[in-house]
Short mmCIF file of C-alpha atoms in Angstrom, two decimals:
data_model
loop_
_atom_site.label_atom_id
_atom_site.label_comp_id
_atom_site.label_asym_id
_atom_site.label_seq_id
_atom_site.Cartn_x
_atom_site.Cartn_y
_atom_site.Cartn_z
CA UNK A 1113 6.52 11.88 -1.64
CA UNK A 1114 5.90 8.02 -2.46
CA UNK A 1115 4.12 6.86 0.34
CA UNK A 1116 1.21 9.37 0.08
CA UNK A 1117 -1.35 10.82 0.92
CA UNK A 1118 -11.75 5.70 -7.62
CA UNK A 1119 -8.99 3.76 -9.52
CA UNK A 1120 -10.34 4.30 -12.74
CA UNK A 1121 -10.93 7.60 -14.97
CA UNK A 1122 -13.57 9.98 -14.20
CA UNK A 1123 -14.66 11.47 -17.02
CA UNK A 1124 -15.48 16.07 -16.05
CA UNK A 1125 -16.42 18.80 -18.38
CA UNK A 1126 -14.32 21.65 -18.15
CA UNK A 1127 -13.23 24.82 -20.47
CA UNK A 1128 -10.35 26.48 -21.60
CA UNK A 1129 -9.38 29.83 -23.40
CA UNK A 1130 -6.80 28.87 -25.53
CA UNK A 1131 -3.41 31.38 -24.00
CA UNK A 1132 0.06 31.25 -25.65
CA UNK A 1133 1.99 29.18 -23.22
CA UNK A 1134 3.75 26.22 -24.46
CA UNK A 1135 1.76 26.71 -28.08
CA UNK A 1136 3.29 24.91 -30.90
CA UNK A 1137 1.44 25.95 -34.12
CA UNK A 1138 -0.42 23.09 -35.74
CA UNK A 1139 -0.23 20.68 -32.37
CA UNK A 1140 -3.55 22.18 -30.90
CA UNK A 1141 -5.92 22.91 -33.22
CA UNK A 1142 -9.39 21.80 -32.31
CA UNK A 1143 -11.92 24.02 -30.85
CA UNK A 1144 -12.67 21.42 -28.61
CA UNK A 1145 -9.99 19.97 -26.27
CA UNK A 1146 -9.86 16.86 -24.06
CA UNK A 1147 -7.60 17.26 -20.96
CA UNK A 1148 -6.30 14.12 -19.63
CA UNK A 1149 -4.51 14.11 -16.00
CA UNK A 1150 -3.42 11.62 -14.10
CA UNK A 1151 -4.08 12.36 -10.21
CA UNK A 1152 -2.77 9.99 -7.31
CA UNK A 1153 -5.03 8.02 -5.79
CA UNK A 1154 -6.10 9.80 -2.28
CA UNK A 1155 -4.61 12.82 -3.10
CA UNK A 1156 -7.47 14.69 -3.39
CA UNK A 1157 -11.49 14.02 -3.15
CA UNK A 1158 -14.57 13.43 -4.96
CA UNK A 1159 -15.78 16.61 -4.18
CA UNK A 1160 -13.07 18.64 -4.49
CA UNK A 1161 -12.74 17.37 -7.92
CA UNK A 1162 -16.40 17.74 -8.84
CA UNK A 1163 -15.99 21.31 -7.48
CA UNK A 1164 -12.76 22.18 -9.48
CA UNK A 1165 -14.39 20.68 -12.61
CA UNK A 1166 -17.73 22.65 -12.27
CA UNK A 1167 -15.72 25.96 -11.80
CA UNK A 1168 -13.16 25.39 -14.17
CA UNK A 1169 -16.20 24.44 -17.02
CA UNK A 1170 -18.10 27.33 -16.20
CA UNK A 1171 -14.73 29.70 -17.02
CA UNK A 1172 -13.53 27.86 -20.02
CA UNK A 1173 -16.69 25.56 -22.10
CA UNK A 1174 -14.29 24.25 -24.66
CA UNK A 1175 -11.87 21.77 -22.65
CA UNK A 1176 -13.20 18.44 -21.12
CA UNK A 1177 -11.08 17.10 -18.29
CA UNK A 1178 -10.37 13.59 -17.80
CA UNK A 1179 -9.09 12.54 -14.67
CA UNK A 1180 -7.16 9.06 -14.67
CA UNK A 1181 -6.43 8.53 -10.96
CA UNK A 1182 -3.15 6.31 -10.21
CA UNK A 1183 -1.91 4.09 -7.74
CA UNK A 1184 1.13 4.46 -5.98
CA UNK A 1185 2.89 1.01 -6.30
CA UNK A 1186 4.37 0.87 -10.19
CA UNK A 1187 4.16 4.41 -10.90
CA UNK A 1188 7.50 4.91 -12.31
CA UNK A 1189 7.78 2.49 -14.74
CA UNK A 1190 4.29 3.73 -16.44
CA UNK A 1191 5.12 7.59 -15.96
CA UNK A 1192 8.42 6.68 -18.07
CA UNK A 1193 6.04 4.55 -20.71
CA UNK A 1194 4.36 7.94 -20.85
CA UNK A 1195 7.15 10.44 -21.00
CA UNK A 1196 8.12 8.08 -23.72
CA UNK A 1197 4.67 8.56 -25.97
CA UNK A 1198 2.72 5.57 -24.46
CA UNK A 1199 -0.51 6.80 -23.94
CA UNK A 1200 0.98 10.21 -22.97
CA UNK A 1201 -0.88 12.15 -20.78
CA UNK A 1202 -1.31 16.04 -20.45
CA UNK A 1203 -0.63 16.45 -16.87
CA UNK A 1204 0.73 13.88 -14.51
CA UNK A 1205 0.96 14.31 -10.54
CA UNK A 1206 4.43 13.18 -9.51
CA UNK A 1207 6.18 12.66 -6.06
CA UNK A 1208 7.70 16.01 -5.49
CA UNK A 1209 11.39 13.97 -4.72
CA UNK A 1210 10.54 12.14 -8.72
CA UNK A 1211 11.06 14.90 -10.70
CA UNK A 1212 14.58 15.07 -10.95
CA UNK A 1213 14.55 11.12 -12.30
CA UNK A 1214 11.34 11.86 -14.72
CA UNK A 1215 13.79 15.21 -16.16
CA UNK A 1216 16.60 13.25 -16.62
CA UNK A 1217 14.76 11.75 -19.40
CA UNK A 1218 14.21 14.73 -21.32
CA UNK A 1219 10.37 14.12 -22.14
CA UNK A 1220 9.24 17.12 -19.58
CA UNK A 1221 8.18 20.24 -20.49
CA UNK A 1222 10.17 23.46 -19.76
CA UNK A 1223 7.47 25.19 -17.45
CA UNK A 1224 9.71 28.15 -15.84
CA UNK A 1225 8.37 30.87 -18.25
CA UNK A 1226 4.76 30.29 -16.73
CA UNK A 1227 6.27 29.50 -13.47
CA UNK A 1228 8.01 33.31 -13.39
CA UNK A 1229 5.03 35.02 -14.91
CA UNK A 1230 1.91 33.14 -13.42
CA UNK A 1231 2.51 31.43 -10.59
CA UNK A 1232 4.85 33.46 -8.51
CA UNK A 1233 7.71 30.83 -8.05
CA UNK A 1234 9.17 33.16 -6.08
CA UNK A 1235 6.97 32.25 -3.24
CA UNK A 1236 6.93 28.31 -3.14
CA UNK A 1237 7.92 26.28 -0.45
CA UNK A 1238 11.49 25.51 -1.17
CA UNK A 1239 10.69 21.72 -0.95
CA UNK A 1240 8.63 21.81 -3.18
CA UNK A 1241 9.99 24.18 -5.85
CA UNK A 1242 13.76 22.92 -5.45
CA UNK A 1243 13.37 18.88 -6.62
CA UNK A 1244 11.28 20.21 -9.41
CA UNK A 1245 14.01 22.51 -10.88
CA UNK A 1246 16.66 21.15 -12.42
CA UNK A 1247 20.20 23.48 -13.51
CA UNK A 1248 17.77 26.40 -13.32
CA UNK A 1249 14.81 24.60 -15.64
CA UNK A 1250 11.55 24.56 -13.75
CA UNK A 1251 9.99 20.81 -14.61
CA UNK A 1252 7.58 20.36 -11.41
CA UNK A 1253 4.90 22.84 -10.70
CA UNK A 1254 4.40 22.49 -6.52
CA UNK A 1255 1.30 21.53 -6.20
CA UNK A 1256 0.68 20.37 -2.29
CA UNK A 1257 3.16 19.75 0.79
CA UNK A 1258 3.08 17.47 4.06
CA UNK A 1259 5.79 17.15 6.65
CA UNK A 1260 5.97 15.79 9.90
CA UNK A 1261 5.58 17.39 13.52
CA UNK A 1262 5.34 16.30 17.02
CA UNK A 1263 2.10 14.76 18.21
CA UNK A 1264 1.96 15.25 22.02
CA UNK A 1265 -0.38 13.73 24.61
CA UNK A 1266 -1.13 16.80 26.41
CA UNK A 1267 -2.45 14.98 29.27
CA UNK A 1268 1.13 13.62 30.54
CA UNK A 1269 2.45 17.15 29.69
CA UNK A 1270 -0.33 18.48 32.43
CA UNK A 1271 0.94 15.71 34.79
CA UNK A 1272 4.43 16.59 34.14
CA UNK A 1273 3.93 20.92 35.03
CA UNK A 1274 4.55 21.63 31.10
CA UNK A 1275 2.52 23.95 30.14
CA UNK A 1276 3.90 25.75 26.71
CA UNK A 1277 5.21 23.34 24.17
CA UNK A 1278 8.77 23.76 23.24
CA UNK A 1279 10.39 25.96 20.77
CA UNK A 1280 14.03 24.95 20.85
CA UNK A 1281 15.83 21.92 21.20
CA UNK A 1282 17.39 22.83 24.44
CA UNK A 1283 13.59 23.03 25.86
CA UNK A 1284 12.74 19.90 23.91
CA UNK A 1285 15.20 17.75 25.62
CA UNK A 1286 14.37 19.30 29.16
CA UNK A 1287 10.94 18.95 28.47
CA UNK A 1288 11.34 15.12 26.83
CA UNK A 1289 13.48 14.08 30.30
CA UNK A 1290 10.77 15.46 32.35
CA UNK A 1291 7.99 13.25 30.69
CA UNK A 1292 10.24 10.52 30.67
CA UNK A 1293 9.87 9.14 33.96
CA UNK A 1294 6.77 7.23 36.17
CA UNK A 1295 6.29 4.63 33.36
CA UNK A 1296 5.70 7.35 30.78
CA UNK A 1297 8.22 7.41 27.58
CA UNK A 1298 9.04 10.72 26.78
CA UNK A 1299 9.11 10.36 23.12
CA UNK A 1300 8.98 7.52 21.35
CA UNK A 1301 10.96 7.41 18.22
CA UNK A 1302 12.38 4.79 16.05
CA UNK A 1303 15.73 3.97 15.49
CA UNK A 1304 15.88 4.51 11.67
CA UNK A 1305 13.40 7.32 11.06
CA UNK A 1306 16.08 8.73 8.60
CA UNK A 1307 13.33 11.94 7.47
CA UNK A 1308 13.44 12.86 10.98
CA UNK A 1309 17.04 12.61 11.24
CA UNK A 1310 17.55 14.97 8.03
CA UNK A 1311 16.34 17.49 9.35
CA UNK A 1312 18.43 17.67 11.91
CA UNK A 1313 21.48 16.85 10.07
CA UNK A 1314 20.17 20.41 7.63
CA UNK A 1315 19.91 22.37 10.90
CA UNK A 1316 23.68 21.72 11.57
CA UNK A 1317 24.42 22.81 8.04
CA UNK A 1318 24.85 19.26 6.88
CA UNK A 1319 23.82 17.13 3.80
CA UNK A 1320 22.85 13.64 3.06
CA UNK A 1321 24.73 14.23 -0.29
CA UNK A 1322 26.25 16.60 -2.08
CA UNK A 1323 27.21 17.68 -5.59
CA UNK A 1324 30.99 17.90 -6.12
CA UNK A 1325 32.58 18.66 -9.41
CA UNK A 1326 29.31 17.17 -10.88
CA UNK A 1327 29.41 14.02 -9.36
CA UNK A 1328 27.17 13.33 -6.16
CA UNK A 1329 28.81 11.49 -3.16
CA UNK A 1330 26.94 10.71 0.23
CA UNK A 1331 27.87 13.53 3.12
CA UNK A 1332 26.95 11.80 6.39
CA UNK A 1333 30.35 11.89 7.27
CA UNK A 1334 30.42 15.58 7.43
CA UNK A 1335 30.69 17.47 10.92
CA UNK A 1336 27.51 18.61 10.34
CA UNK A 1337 25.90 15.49 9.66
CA UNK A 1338 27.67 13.45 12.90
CA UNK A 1339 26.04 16.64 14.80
CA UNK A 1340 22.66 15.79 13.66
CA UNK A 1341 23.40 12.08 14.54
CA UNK A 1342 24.39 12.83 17.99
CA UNK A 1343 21.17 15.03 18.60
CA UNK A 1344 19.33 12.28 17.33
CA UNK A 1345 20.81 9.66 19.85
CA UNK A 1346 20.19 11.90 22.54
CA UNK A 1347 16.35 12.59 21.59
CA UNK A 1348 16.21 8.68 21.14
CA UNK A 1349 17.29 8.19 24.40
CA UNK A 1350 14.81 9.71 26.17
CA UNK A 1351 11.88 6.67 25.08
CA UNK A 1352 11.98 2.97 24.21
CA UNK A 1353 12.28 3.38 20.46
CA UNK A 1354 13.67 0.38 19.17
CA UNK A 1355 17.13 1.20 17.36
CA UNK A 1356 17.19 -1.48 14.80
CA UNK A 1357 13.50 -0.81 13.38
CA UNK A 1358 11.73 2.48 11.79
CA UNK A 1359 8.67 3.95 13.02
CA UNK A 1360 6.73 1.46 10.92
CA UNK A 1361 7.38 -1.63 13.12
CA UNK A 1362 5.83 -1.43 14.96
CA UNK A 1363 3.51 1.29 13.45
CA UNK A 1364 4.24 4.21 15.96
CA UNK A 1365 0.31 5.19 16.06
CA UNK A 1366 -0.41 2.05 17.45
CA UNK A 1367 2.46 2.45 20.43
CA UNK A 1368 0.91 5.95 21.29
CA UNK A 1369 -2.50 5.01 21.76
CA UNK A 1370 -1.50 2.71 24.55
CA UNK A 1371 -1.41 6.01 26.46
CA UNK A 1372 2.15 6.24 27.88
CA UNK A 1373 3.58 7.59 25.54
CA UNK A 1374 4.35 11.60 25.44
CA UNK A 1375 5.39 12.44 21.79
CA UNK A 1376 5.78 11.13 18.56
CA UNK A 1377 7.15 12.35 15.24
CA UNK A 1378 4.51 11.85 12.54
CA UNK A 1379 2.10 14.08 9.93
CA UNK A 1380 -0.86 15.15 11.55
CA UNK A 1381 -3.17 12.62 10.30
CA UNK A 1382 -1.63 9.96 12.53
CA UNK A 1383 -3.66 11.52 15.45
CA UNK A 1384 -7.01 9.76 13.74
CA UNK A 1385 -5.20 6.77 13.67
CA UNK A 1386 -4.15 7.01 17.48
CA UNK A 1387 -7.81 8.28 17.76
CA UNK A 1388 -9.40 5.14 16.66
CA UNK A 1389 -7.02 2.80 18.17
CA UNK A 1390 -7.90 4.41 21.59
CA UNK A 1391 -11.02 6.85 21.67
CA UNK A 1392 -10.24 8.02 25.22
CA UNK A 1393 -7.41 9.97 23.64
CA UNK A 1394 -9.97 11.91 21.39
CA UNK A 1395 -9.29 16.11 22.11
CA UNK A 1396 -6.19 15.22 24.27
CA UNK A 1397 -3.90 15.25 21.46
CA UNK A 1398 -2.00 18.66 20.36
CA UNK A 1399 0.66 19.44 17.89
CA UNK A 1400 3.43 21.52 17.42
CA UNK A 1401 6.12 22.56 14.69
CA UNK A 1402 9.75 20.28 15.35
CA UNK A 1403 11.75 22.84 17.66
CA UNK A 1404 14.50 24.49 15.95
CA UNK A 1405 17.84 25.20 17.61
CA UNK A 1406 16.90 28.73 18.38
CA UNK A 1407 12.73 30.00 19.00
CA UNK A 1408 13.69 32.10 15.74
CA UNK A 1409 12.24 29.11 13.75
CA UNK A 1410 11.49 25.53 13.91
CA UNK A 1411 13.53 22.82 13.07
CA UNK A 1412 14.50 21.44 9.56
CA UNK A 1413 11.83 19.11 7.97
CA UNK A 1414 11.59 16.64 5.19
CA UNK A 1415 8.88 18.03 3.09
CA UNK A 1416 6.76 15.56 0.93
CA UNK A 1417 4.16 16.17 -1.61
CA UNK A 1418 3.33 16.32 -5.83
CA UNK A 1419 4.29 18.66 -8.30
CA UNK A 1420 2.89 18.49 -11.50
CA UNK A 1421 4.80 18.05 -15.00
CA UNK A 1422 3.50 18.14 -18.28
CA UNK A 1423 5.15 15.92 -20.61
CA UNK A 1424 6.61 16.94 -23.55
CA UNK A 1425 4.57 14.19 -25.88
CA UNK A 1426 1.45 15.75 -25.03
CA UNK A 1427 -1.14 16.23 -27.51
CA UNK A 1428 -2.81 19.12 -25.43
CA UNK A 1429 0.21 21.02 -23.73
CA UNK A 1430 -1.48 24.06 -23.71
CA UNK A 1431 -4.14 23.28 -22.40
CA UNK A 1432 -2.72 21.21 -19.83
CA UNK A 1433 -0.57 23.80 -18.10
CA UNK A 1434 -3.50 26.14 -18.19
CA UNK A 1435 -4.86 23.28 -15.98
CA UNK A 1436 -1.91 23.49 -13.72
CA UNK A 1437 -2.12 27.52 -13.69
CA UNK A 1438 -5.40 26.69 -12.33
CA UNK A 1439 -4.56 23.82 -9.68
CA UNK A 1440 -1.58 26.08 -8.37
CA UNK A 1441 -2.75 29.11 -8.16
CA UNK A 1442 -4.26 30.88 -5.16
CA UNK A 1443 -7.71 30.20 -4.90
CA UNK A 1444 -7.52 26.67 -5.56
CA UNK A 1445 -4.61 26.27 -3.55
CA UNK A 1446 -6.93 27.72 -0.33
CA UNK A 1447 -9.72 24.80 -1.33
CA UNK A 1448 -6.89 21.93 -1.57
CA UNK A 1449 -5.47 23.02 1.92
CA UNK A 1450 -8.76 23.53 3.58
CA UNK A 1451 -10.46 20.25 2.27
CA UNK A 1452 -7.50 17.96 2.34
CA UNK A 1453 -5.60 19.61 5.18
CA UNK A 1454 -2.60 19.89 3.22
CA UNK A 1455 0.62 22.59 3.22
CA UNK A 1456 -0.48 25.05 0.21
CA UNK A 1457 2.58 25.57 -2.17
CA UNK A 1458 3.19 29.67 -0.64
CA UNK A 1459 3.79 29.96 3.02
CA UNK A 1460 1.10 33.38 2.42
CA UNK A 1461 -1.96 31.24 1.54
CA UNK A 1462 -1.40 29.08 4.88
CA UNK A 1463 -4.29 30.80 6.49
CA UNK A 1464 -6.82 28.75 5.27
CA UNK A 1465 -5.93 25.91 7.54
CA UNK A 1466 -5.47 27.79 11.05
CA UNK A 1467 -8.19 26.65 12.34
CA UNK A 1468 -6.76 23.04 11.89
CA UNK A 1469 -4.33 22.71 14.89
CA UNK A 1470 -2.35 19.99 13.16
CA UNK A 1471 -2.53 21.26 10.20
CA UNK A 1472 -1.04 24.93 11.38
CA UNK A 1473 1.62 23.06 12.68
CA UNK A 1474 3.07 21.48 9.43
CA UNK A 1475 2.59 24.46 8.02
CA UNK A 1476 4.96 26.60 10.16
CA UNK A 1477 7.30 23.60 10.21
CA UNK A 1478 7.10 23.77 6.18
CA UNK A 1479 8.84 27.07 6.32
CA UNK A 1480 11.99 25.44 6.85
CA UNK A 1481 11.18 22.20 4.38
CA UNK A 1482 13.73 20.53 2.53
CA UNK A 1483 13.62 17.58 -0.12
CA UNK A 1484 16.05 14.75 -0.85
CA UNK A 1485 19.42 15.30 -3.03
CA UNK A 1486 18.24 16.60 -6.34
CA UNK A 1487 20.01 13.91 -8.15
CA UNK A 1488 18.27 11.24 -10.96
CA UNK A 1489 20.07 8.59 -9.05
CA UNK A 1490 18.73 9.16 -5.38
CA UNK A 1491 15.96 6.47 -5.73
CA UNK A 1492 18.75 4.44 -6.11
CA UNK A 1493 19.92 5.01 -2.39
CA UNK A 1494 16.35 4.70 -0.94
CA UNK A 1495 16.04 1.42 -2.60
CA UNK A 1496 18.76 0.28 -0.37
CA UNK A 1497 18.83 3.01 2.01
CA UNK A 1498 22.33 2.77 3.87
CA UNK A 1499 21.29 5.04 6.07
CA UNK A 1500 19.07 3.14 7.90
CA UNK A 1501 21.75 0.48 9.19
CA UNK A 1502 24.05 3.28 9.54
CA UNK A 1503 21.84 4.93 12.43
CA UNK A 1504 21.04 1.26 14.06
CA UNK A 1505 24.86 1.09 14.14
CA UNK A 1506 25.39 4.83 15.70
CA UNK A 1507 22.78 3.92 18.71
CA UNK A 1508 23.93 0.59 19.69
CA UNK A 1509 27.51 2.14 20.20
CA UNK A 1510 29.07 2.16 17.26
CA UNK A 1511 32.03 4.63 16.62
CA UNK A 1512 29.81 7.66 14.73
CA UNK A 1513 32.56 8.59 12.35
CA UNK A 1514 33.40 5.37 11.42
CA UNK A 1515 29.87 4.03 10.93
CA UNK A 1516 29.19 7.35 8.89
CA UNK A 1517 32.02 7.07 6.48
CA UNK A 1518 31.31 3.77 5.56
CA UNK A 1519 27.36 4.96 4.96
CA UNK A 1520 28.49 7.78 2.90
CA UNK A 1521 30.81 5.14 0.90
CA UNK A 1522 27.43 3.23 0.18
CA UNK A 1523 25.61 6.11 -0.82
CA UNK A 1524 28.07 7.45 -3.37
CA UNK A 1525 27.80 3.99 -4.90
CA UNK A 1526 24.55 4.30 -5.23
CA UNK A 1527 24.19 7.79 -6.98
CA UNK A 1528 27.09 6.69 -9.59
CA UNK A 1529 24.67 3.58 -10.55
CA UNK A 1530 26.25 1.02 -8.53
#
C-alpha cells in the first residue's frame, strides 16, 4: 500500500541467536551483528519500537538493530539501488502490492522455507500473503493490513428507523435510499474510487486483469466486472458523489463532517479526521465491514499494507529474517495491531483489537481481502490508471461494455510495457 499509513536512523540494541535460516557459510561470521531495517515512515511508533528493541535485546545480546525509517515519495527507485548492492539493507518494509516489481529483479531472498516452518503461512491474510508470492516463491513476509469500511453517522440512521447496520447489499441499498432523502445524502462516494469498485467487481467473480497464456491483459470487460460496475452506479446514485473526481477531491472526510452525510467508504482512521473537522460528531460515528452479497460474509476489499523482504545482497541475512520471524510472529503481531490499530497478518490474532470498533470492522472485512494483479508491470497501470476515466465514463451514461473494453485495451498496454 503506497499511500500509507523520525526521518532519520535510530540507532537500538538488540540480540540474536544465530539459527540456520538463510546461512551461507563465511557471509556471517562475527559474534556481533548489526541489523539494519528500513521501516516506513508512520508505520509504526516510537514506542512500539523502543519496546520491540528492549525485548528483542534482552532475548538475543549479540545483534544491534538499526532502524532507517523511509519516506514514501521515491521509494522505488532507492529500494532497487538497494536490491542492487547500494547500501543494501537487511530488511526493507515494502508496499504489500511492490513485491511482485522488487522480485522481478531477482535480488530478494527466497523466504518460503521459514515462511512454511515458522510463521504459519498457512494462516495469512490472502492480501497480504498472495502479492508477496511469486510462481509459488514466498518473497514478502505479511507484516500488517488496512482496508476500507463504511463510516456511518449513526445519528441520521436513528432519524431514518435503522437500527442494525447492513449485512448484504440488498439491505445496503434499502438502507442507503432510506437515508437518502430530507437533505441527507445517503452515501457519499466518489466517482473514481476504483479500490472500492474492486471489490465489487471480485464479489461477481471478476478481475481487473488476468494472466492468460503468461501474458496479463486488463479484464474489466468481463461479465463479472460490468456487474460490479453496475452495482457501483447504483450505490453512487444514492449521494452527490461527483463522477468525474475520486474521494480525494474533495477529501471525503471533509464532506462528512458537514453532517449530512450518512456513509462513507474510508479506513477507520478517517473518523479522527471527520472528528476534528467537526467535534459535534465525536461518539456518533460507527463502523461496519462492506456488506457482502449474502450475510455469509462481507464484501470483497482491497487490502493494503507492508510485507517485509530481505534482499539477497545482505550482509546479515540471517540475522535479518530472524528479525522478521520476530516482527511476524504472534506476539508481536498482537502489540502492532493493538498500538497502531492495524489488521494483524492471521485472521486468529484479530482479537487484540475488538475493543476498537473501527478497527474490528476492517478486520472482519480483511477476511475477504484481495490485492492488485500480481504482475511486475501493474504500477505501470496505476501510473495512468485507465480505470479511473473508464468509471467517470460508465456514470455519466456511457455504454458500460463499450467504455470497459476500451479500459481493458489500455490496461493490457500497460502490463506489456507500453
Amino acid at each position: 500500500m503506497k499511500n500509507r499509513i523520525l526521518v532519520g536512523a535510530v540507532a537500538l540494541v538488540s540480540t540474536f541467536a544465530l539459527g540456520g535460516c538463510g546461512f551461507v557459510p563465511g557471509s556471517e561470521t562475527s559474534s556481533s551483528k548489526k541489523v539494519t531495517i528500513w521501516l516506513m515512515k508512520d508505520s509504526v511508533s516510537a514506542d512500539f519500537l523502543k519496546r520491540f528493541t528492549k525485548a528483542y535485546e534482552d532475548e538475543h545480546p549479540s545483534v544491534e538493530l538499526e532502524f532507517k525509517i523511509q519516506s514514501w515519495s521515491g521509494i522505488g527507485p532507492k529500494v532497487t539501488d538497494a536490491l542492487n548492492g547500494k547500501d543494501t539493507p537487511d530488511v526493507i518494509e515494502v508496499g504489500n502490492t511492490q513485491v511482485p516489481q522488487y522480485a522481478e529483479s531477482g535480488g530478494l531472498r527466497d523466504l518460503t522455507l521459514e515462511s512454511v516452518r515458522d510463521l504459519g503461512s498457512e494462516d495469512w491474510l490472502p492480501g497480504l500473503a498472495d502479492p508477496g508470492s511469486i510462481d509459488g516463491v514466498q518473497y514478502g513476509i505479511p507484516w500488517y493490513a488496512a482496508n476500507r469500511v463504511v463510516i456511518y453517522n449513526k445519528d441520521l440512521f436513528e432519524q431514518a428507523g435503522i437500527k442494525t447496520p447492513p449485512k448484504t447489499r440488498d439491505e445496503w441499498i434499502a438502507d442507503s435510499s432510506q437515508l437518502n432523502r430530507h437533505g441527507n445524502q445517503g452515501i457519499y462516494l466518489a466517482g473514481q474510487n476504483w479500490y472500492v469498485l474492486a471489490g465489487f467487481i471480485w464479489d461477481e467473480g471478476g478481475e481487473l486483469a488476468e494472466e492468460r497464456g503468461g501474458d496479463w491483459e486488463g479484464a474489466l470487460d468481463s461479465p463479472g466486472a460490468i456487474r460490479g460496475m453496475s452495482f457501483y452506479k447504483e450505490l453512487q446514485a444514492l449521494g452527490d458523489g461527483p463522477k468525474d473526481a475520486d474521494e480525494e477531491r474533495p477529501p471525503q472526510a471533509k464532506v462528512f463532517a458537514d453532517g449530512d452525510v450518512a456513509q462513507i467508504i474510508s479506513v477507520p482512521g478517517t473518523a479522527a479526521q471527520i472528528e476534528q473537522l467537526n467535534p459535534e460528531l465525536k461518539g456518533k460515528l460507527g463502523y461496519f465491514p462492506i456488506p457482502g452479497k449474502s450475510a455469509k460474509a462481507p464484501g470483497s476489499v482491497f487490502t493494503g499494507g507492508s510485507d517485509l523482504i530481505v534482499p539477497e545482497r545482505a550482509s546479515q541475512r540471517a540475522a535479518g529474517i530472524d528479525v522478521i520471524k520476530a516482527l511476524a510472529g504472534r506476539k508481536w503481531q498482537e502489540e502492532l495491531a493493538r498500538t497502531m490499530s492495524y489488521v494483524p497478518n492471521k485472521p486468529g490474532l484479530a482479537r487484540a483489537i475488538l475493543g476498537q470498533e473501527g478497527t474490528a470492522a476492517m478486520a472482519r472485512g480483511a477476511t475477504k481481502g484481495r490485492a492488485t494483479p500480481n504482475s511486475p508491470q501493474w504500477a505501470n497501470v496505476e501510473a495512468v490508471n485507465p480505470i479511473k476515466p473508464y468509471m467517470t465514463a460508465v456514470l455519466q451514461g456511457g455504454d458500460p461494455r463499450d467504455e470497459a473494453k476500451a479500459a481493458s485495451q489500455k490496461i493490457t498496454d500497460q502490463l506489456a510495457g507500453g
